[in-house]
PDB file of C-alpha atoms in Angstrom:
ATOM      1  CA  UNK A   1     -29.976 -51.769 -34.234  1.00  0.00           C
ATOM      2  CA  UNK A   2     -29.296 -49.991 -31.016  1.00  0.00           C
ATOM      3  CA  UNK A   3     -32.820 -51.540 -29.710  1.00  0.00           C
ATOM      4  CA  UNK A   4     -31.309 -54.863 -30.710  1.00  0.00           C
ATOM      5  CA  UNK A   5     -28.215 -54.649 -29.451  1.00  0.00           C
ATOM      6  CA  UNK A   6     -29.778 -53.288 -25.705  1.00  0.00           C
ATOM      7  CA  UNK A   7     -32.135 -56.526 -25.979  1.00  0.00           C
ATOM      8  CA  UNK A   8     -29.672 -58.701 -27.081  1.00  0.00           C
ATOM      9  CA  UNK A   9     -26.871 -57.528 -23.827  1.00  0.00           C
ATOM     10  CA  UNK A  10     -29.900 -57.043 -21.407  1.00  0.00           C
ATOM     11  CA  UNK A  11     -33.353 -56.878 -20.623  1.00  0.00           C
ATOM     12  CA  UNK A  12     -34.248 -53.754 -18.810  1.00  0.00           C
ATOM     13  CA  UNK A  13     -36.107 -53.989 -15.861  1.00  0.00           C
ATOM     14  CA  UNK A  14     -37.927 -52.750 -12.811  1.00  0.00           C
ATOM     15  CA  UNK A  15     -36.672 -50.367  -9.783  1.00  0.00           C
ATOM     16  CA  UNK A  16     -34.625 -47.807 -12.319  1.00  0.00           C
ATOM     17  CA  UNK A  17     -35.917 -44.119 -11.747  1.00  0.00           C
ATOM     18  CA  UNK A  18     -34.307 -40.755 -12.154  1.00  0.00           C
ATOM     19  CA  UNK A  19     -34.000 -39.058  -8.477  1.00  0.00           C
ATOM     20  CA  UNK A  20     -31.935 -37.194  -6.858  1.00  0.00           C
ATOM     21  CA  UNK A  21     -30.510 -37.843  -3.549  1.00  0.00           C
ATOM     22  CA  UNK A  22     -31.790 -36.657  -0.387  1.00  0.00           C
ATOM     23  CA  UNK A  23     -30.601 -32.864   0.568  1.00  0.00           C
ATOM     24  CA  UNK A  24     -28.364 -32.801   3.758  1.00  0.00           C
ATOM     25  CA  UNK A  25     -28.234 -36.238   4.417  1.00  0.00           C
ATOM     26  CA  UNK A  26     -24.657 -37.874   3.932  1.00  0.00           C
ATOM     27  CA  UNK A  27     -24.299 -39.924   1.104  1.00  0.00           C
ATOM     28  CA  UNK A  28     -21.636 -42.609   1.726  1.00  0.00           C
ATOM     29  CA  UNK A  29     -20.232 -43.894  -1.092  1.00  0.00           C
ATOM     30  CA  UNK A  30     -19.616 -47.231  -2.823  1.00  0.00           C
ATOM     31  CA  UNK A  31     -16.592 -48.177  -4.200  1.00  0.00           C
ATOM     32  CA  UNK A  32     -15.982 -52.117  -6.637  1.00  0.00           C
ATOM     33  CA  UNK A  33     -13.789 -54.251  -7.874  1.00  0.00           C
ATOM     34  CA  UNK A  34     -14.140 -55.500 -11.727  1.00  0.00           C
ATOM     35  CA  UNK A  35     -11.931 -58.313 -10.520  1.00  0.00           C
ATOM     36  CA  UNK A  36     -13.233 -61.727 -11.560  1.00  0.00           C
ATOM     37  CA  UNK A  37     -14.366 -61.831  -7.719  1.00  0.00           C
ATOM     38  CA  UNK A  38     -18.156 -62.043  -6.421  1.00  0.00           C
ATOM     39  CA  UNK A  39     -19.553 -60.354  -3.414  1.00  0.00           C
ATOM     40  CA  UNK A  40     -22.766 -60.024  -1.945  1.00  0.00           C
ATOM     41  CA  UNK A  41     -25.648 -58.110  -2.791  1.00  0.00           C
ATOM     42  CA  UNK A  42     -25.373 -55.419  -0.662  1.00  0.00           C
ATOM     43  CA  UNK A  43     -28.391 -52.941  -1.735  1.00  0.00           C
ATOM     44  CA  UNK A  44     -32.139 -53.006  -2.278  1.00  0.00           C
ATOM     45  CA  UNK A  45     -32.982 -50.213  -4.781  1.00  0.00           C
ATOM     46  CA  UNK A  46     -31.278 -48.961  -7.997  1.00  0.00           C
ATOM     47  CA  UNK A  47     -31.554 -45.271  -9.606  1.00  0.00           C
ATOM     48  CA  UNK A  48     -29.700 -42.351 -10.960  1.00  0.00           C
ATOM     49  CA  UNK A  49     -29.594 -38.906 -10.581  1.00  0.00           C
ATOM     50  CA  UNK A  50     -28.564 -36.280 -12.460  1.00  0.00           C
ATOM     51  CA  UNK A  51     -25.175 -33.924 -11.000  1.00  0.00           C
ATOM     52  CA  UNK A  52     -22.901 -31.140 -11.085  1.00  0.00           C
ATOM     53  CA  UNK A  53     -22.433 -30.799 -15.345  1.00  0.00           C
ATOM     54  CA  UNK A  54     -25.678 -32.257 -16.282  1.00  0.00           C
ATOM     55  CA  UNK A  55     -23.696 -35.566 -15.757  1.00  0.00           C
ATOM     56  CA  UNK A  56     -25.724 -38.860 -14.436  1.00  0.00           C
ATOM     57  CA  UNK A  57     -24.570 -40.880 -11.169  1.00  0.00           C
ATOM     58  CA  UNK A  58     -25.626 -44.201 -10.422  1.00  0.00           C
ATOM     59  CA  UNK A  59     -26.923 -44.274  -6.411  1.00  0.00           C
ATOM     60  CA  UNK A  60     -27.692 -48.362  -5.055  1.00  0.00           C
ATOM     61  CA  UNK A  61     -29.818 -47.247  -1.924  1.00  0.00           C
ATOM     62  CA  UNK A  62     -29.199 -43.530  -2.513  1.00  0.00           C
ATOM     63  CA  UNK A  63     -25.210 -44.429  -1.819  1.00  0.00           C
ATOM     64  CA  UNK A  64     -22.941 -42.973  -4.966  1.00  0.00           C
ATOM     65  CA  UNK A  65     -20.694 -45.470  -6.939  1.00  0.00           C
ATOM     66  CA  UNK A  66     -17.240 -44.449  -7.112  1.00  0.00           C
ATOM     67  CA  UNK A  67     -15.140 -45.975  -9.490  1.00  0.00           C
ATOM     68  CA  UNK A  68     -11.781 -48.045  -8.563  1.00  0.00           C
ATOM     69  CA  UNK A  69      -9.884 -45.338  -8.992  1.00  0.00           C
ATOM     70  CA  UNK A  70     -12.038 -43.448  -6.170  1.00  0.00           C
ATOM     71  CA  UNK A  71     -13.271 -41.024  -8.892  1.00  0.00           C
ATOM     72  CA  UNK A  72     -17.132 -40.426  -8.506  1.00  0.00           C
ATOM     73  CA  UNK A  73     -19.218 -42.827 -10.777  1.00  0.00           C
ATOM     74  CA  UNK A  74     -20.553 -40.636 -13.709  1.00  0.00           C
ATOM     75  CA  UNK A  75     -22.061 -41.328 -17.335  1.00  0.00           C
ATOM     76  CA  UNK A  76     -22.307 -38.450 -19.709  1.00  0.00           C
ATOM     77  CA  UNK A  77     -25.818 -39.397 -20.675  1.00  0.00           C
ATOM     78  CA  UNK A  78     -29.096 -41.001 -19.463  1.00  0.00           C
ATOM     79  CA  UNK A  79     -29.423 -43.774 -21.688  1.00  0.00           C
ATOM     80  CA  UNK A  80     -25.455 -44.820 -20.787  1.00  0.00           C
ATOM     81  CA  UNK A  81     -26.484 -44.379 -17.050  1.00  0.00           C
ATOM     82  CA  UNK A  82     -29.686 -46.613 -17.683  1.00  0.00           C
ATOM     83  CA  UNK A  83     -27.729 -49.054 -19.228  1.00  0.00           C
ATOM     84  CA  UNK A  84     -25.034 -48.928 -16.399  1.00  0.00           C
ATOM     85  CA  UNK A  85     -27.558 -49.395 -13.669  1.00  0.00           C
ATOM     86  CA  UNK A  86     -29.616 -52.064 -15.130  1.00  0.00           C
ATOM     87  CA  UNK A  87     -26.494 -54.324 -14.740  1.00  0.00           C
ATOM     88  CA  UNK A  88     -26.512 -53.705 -11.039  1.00  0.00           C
ATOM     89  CA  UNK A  89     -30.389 -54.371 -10.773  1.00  0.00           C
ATOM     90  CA  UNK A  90     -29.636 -57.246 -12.553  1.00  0.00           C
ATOM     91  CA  UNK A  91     -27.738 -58.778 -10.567  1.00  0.00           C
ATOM     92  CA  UNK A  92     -29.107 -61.048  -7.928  1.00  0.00           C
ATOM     93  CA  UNK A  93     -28.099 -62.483  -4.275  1.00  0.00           C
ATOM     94  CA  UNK A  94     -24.756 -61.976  -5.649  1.00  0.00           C
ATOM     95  CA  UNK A  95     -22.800 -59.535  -7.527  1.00  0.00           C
ATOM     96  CA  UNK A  96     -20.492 -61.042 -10.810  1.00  0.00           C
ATOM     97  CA  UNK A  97     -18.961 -57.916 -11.503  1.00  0.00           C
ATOM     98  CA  UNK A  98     -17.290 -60.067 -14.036  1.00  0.00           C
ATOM     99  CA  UNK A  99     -20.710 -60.125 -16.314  1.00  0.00           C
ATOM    100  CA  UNK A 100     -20.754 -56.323 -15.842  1.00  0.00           C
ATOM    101  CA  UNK A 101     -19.077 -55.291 -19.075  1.00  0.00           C
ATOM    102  CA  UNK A 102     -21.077 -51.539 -19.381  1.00  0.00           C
ATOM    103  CA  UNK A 103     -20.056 -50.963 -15.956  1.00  0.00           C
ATOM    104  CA  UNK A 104     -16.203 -52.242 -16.643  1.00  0.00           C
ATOM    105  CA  UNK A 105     -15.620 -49.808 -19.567  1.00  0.00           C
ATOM    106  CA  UNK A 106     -17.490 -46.859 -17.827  1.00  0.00           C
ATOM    107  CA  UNK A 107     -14.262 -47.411 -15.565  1.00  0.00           C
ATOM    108  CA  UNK A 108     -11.664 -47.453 -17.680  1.00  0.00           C
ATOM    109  CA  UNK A 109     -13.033 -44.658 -19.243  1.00  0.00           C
ATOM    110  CA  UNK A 110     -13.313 -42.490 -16.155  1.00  0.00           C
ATOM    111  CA  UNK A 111     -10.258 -44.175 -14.521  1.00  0.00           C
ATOM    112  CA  UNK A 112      -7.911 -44.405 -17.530  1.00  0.00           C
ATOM    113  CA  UNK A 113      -5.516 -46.775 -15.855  1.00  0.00           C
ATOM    114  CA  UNK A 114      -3.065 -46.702 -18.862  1.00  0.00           C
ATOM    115  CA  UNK A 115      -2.741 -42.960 -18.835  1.00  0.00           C
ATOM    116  CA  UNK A 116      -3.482 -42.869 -22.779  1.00  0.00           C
ATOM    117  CA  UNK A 117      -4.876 -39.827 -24.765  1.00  0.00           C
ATOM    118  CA  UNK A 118      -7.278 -40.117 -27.677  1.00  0.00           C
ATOM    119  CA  UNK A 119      -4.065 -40.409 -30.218  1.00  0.00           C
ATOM    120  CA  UNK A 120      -2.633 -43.059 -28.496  1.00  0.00           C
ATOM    121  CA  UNK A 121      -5.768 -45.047 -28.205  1.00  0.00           C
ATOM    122  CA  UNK A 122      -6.210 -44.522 -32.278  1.00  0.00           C
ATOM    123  CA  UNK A 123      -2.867 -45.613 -33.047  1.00  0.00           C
ATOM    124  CA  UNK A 124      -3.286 -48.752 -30.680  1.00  0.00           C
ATOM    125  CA  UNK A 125      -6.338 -49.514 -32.527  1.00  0.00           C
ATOM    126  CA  UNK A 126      -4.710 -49.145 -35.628  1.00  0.00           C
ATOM    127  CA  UNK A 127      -2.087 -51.493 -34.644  1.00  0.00           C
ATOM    128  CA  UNK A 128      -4.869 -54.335 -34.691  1.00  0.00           C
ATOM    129  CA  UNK A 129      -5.325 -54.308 -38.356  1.00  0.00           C
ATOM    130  CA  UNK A 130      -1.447 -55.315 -38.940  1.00  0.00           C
ATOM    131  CA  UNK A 131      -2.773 -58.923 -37.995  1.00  0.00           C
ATOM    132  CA  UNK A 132      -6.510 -58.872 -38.492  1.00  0.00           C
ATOM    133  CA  UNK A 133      -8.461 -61.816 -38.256  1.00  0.00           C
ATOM    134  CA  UNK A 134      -9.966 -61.863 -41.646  1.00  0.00           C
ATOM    135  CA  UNK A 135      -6.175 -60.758 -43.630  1.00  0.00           C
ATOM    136  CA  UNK A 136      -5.070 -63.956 -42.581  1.00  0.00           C
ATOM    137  CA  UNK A 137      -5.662 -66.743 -44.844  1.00  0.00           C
ATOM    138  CA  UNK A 138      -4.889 -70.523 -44.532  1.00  0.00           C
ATOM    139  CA  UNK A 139      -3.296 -72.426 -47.597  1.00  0.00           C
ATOM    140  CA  UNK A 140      -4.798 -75.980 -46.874  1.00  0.00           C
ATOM    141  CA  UNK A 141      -7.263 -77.882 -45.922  1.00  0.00           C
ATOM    142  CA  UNK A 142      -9.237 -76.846 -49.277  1.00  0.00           C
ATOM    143  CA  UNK A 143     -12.569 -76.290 -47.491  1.00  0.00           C
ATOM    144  CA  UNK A 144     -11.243 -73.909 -44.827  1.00  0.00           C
ATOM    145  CA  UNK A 145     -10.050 -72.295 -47.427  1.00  0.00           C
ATOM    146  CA  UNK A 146     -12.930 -72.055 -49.562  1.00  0.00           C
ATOM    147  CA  UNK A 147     -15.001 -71.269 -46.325  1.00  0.00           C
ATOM    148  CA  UNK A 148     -12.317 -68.585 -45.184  1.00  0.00           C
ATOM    149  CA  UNK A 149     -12.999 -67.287 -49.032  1.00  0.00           C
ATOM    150  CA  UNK A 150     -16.673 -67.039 -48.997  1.00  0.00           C
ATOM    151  CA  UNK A 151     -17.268 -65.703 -45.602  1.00  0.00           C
ATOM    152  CA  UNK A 152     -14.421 -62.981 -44.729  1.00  0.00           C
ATOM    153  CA  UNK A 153     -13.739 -61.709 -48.951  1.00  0.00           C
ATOM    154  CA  UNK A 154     -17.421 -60.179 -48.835  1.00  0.00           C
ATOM    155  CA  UNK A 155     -16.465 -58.391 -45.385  1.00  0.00           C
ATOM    156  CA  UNK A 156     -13.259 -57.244 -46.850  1.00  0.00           C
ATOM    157  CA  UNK A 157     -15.122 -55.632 -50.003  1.00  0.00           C
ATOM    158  CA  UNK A 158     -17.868 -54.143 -48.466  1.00  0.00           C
ATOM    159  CA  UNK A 159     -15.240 -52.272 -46.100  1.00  0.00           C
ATOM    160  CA  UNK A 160     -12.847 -51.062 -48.465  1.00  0.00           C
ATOM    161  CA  UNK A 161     -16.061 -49.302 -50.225  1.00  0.00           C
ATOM    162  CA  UNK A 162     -17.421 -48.164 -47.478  1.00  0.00           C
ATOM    163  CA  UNK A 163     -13.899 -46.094 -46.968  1.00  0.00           C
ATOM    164  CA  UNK A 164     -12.545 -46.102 -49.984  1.00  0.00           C
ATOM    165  CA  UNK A 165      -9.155 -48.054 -49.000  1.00  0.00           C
ATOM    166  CA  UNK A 166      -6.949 -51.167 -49.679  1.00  0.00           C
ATOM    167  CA  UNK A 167      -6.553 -54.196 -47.243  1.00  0.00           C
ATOM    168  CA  UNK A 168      -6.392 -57.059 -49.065  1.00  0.00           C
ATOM    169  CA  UNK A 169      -5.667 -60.674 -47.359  1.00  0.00           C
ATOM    170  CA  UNK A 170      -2.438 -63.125 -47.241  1.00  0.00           C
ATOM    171  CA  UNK A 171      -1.545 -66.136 -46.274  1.00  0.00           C
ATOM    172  CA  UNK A 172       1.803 -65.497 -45.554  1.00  0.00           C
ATOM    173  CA  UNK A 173       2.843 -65.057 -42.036  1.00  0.00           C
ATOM    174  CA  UNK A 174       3.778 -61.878 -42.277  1.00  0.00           C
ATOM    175  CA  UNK A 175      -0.067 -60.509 -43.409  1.00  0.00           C
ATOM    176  CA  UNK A 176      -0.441 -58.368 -46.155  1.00  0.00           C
ATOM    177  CA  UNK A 177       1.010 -54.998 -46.581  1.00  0.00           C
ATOM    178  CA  UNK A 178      -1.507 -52.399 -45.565  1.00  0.00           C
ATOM    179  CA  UNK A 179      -0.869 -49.442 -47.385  1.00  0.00           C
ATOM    180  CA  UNK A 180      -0.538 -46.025 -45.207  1.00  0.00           C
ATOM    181  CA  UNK A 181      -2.612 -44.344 -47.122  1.00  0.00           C
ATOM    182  CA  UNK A 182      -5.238 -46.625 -45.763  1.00  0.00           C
ATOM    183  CA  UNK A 183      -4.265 -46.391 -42.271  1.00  0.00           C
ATOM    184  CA  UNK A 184      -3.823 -42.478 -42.614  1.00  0.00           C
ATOM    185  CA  UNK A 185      -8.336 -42.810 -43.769  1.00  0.00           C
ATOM    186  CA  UNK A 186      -9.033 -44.853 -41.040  1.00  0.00           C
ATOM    187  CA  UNK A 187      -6.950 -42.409 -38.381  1.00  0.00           C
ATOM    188  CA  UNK A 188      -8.946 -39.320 -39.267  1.00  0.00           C
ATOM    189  CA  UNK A 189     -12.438 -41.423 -39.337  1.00  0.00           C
ATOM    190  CA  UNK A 190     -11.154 -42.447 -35.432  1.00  0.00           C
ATOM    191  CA  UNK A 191     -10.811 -38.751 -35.252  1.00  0.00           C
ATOM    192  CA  UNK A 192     -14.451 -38.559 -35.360  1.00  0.00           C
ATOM    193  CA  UNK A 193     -14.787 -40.543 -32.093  1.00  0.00           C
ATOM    194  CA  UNK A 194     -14.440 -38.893 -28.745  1.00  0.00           C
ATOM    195  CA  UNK A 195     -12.426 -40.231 -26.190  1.00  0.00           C
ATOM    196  CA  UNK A 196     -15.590 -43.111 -24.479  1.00  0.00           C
ATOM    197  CA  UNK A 197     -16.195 -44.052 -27.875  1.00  0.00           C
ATOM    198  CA  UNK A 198     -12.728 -44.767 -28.912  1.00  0.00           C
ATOM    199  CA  UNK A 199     -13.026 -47.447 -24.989  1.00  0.00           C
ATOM    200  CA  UNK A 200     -15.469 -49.034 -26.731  1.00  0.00           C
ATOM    201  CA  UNK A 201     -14.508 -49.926 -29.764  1.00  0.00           C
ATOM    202  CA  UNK A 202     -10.909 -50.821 -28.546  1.00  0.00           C
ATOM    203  CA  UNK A 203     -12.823 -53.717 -26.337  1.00  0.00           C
ATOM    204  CA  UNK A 204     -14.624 -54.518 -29.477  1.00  0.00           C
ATOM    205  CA  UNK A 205     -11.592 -54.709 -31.412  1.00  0.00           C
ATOM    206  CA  UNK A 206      -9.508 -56.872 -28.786  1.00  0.00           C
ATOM    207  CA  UNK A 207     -12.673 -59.127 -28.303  1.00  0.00           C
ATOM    208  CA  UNK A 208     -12.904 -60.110 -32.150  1.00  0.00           C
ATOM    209  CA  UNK A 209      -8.941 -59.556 -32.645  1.00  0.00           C
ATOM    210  CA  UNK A 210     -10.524 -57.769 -35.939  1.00  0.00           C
ATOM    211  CA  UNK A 211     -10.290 -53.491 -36.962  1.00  0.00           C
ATOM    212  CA  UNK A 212     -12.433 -54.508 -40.252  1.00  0.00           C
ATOM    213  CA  UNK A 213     -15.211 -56.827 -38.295  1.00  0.00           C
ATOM    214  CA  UNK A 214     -15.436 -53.896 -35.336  1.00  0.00           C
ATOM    215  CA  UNK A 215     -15.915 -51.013 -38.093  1.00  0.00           C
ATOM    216  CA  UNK A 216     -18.517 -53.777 -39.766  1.00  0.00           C
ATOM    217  CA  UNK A 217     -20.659 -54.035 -36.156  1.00  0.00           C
ATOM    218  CA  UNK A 218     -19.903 -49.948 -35.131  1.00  0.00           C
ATOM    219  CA  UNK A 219     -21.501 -49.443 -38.914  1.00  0.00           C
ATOM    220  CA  UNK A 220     -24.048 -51.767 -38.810  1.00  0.00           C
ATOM    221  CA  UNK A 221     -23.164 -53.963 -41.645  1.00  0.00           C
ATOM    222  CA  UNK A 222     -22.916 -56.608 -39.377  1.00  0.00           C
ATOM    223  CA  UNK A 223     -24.920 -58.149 -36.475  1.00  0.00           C
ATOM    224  CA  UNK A 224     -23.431 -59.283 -33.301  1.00  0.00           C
ATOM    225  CA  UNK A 225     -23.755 -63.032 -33.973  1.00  0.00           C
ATOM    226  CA  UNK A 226     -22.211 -62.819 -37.563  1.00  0.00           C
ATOM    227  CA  UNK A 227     -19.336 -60.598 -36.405  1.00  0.00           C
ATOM    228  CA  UNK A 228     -18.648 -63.495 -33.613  1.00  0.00           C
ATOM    229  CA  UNK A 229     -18.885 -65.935 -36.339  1.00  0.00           C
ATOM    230  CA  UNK A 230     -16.472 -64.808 -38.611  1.00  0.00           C
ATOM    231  CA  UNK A 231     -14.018 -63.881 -35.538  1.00  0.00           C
ATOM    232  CA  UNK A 232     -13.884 -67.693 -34.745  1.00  0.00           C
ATOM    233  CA  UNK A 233     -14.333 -68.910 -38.643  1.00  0.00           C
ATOM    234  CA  UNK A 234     -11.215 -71.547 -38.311  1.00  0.00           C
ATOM    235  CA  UNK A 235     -12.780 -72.987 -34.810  1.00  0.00           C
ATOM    236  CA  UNK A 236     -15.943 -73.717 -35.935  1.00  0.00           C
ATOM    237  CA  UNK A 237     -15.038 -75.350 -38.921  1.00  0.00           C
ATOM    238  CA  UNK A 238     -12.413 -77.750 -36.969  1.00  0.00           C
ATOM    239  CA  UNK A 239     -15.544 -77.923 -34.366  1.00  0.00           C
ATOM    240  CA  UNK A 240     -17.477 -79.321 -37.323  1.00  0.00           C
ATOM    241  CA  UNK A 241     -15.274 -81.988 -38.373  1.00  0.00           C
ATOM    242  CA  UNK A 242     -14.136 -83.461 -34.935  1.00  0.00           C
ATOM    243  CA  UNK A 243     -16.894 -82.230 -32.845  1.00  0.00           C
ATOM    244  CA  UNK A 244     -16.288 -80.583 -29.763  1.00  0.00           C
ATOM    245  CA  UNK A 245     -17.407 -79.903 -25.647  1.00  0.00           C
ATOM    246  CA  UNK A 246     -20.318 -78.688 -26.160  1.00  0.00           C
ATOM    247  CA  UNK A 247     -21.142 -76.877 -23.141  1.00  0.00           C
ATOM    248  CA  UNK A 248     -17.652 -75.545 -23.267  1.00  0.00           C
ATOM    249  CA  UNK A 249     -18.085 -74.336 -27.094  1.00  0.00           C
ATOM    250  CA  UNK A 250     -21.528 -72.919 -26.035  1.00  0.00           C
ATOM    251  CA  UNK A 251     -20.441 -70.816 -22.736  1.00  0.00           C
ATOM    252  CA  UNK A 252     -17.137 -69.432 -24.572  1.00  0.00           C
ATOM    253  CA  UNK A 253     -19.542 -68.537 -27.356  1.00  0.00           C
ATOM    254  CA  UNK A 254     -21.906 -66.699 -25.538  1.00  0.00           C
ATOM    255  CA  UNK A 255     -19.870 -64.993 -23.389  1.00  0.00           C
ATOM    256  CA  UNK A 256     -17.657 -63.525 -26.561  1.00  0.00           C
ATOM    257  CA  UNK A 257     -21.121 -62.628 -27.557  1.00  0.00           C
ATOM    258  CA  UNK A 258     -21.974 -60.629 -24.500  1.00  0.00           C
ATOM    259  CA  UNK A 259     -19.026 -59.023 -24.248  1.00  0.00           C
ATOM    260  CA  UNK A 260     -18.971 -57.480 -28.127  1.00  0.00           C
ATOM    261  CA  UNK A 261     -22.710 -56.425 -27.747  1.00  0.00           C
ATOM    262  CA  UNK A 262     -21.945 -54.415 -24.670  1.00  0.00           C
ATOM    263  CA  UNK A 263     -18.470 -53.175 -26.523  1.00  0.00           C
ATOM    264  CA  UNK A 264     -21.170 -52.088 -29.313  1.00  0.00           C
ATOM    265  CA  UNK A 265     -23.626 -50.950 -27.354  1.00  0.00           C
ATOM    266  CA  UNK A 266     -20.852 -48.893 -25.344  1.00  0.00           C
ATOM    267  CA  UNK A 267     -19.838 -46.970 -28.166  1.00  0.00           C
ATOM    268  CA  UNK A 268     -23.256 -46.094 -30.021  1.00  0.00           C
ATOM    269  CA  UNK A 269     -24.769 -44.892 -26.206  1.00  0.00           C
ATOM    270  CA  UNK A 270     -21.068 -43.098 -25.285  1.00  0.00           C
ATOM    271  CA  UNK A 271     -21.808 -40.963 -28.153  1.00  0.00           C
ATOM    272  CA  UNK A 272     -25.733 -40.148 -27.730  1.00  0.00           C
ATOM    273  CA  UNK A 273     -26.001 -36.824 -26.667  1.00  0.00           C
ATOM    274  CA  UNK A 274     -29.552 -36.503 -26.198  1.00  0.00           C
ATOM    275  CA  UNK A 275     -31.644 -37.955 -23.626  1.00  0.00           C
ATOM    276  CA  UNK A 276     -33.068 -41.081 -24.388  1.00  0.00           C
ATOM    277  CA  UNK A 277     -35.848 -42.876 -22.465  1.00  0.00           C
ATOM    278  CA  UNK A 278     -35.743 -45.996 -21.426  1.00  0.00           C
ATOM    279  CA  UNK A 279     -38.454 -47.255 -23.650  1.00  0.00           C
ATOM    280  CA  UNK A 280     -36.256 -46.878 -26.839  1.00  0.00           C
ATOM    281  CA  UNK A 281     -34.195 -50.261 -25.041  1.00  0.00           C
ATOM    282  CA  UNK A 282     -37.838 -51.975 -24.470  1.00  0.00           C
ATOM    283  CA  UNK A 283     -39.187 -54.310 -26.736  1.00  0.00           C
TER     284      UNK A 283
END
């Protein structure tokens, strides 16, 4: 899946290589915004190099990123700092640092702009399953209800299995209850996550407004284009009775794509401790 999910965010291409900067020579650095702005392709060549910590940097022309904080650009593995730089070779006469999602969370990871610690971030996460997507349940029309039925009840058993919990689904406005006992399981799984990890899945989480269709993608019980699906359930049914724009429908659906693969991909390559090459994202 993690093959998939690299191919699926991004094809890897040319001009990548591990180096290290020349010795003596001043390296000026490069510091971004992950604004919705666009700039100019200011650089040639793309590579990394590994630092101080066994940590990787990401060098456009030999020149080190720094983040928008002005901290130094690192990754904590190869196949994260891969990743990373492939969005910036990617990119062509000019830079969308709004399609750079891997490069956006390294950031708030490195950054932390809210100032948050890994307990915080948990119990944030947390908070998401009070109004999860697939707990809330329409009473009418008949087939949105059948179709809410059908699609999210499977998703809902497979998860409270898979961790031994209660959820359960309302269609009151108020949710159903969730029962602390489950939210206690799920805090000491998050536990298990270390502090890029927990980014990750909190972008996946926001994206598909959905704790049990995150821990379905993060698990692999679900694709990327399934989890999507059943995050927007209610829209594409009303799409399929009174039609819609369809190159608006298409863009917003892609991009929602993009962004959870590279929340998904974030997590699974945040926690990879080994070095990976680059052919295990190939074809």
């Amino acid at each position: 899946m993690l093959r998939g999910l690299a191919r699926f965010y991004c094809r890897f291409g040319g001009g990548l290589s591990l180096c290290k900067p020349a010795q003596g020579k001043q390296i000026s650095t490069v510091n971004y915004s992950t604004a919705t702005s666009e700039r100019k392709r200011f650089y040639q060549d793309v590579s990394i190099s590994q630092g101080e910590g066994g940590l990787y940097e990401i060098n456009l022309d030999r020149r080190k990123l720094k983040t928008p904080g002005g901290k130094l650009f690192t990754a904590p593995n190869e196949a994260l700092a891969i990743a990373v730089a492939t969005e910036w070779d990617a990119q062509r006469d000019t830079l969308k640092f709004y399609t750079m999602h891997l490069t956006t969370l390294c950031n708030t990871a490195l950054d932390n702009p809210t100032q948050r610690n890994e307990d915080q971030m948990i119990s944030g996460a947390l908070k998401f399953l009070e109004t999860d997507t697939v707990c809330y349940r329409v009473e009418e029309p008949h087939g949105l209800v059948e179709l809410q039925k059908n699609e999210w009840d499977p998703v809902l058993r497979w998860i409270e299995n898979r961790y031994d919990v209660k959820i359960g689904s309302s269609s009151s406005i108020m949710g159903p209850e969730i029962p602390e006992e489950t939210k206690d399981t799920f805090r000491q799984h998050l536990k298990s996550y270390n502090f890029w990890s927990l980014t990750g899945l909190e972008y996946v989480i926001t994206q598909l407004k959905s704790v049990v269709l995150s821990f379905g993608l993060i698990d692999r019980h679900l694709s990327v284009e399934q989890a999507v699906l059943l995050s927007r359930l209610e829209e594409e049914y009303q799409i399929q009775r009174w039609g819609n724009v369809e190159w608006a429908h298409d863009y917003d659906m892609y991009e929602l794509r993009a962004r959870t693969a590279a929340g998904v991909l974030f997590v699974h390559l945040s926690s990879e401790t080994s070095t990976v090459k680059r052919k295990l994202m190939q074809d």
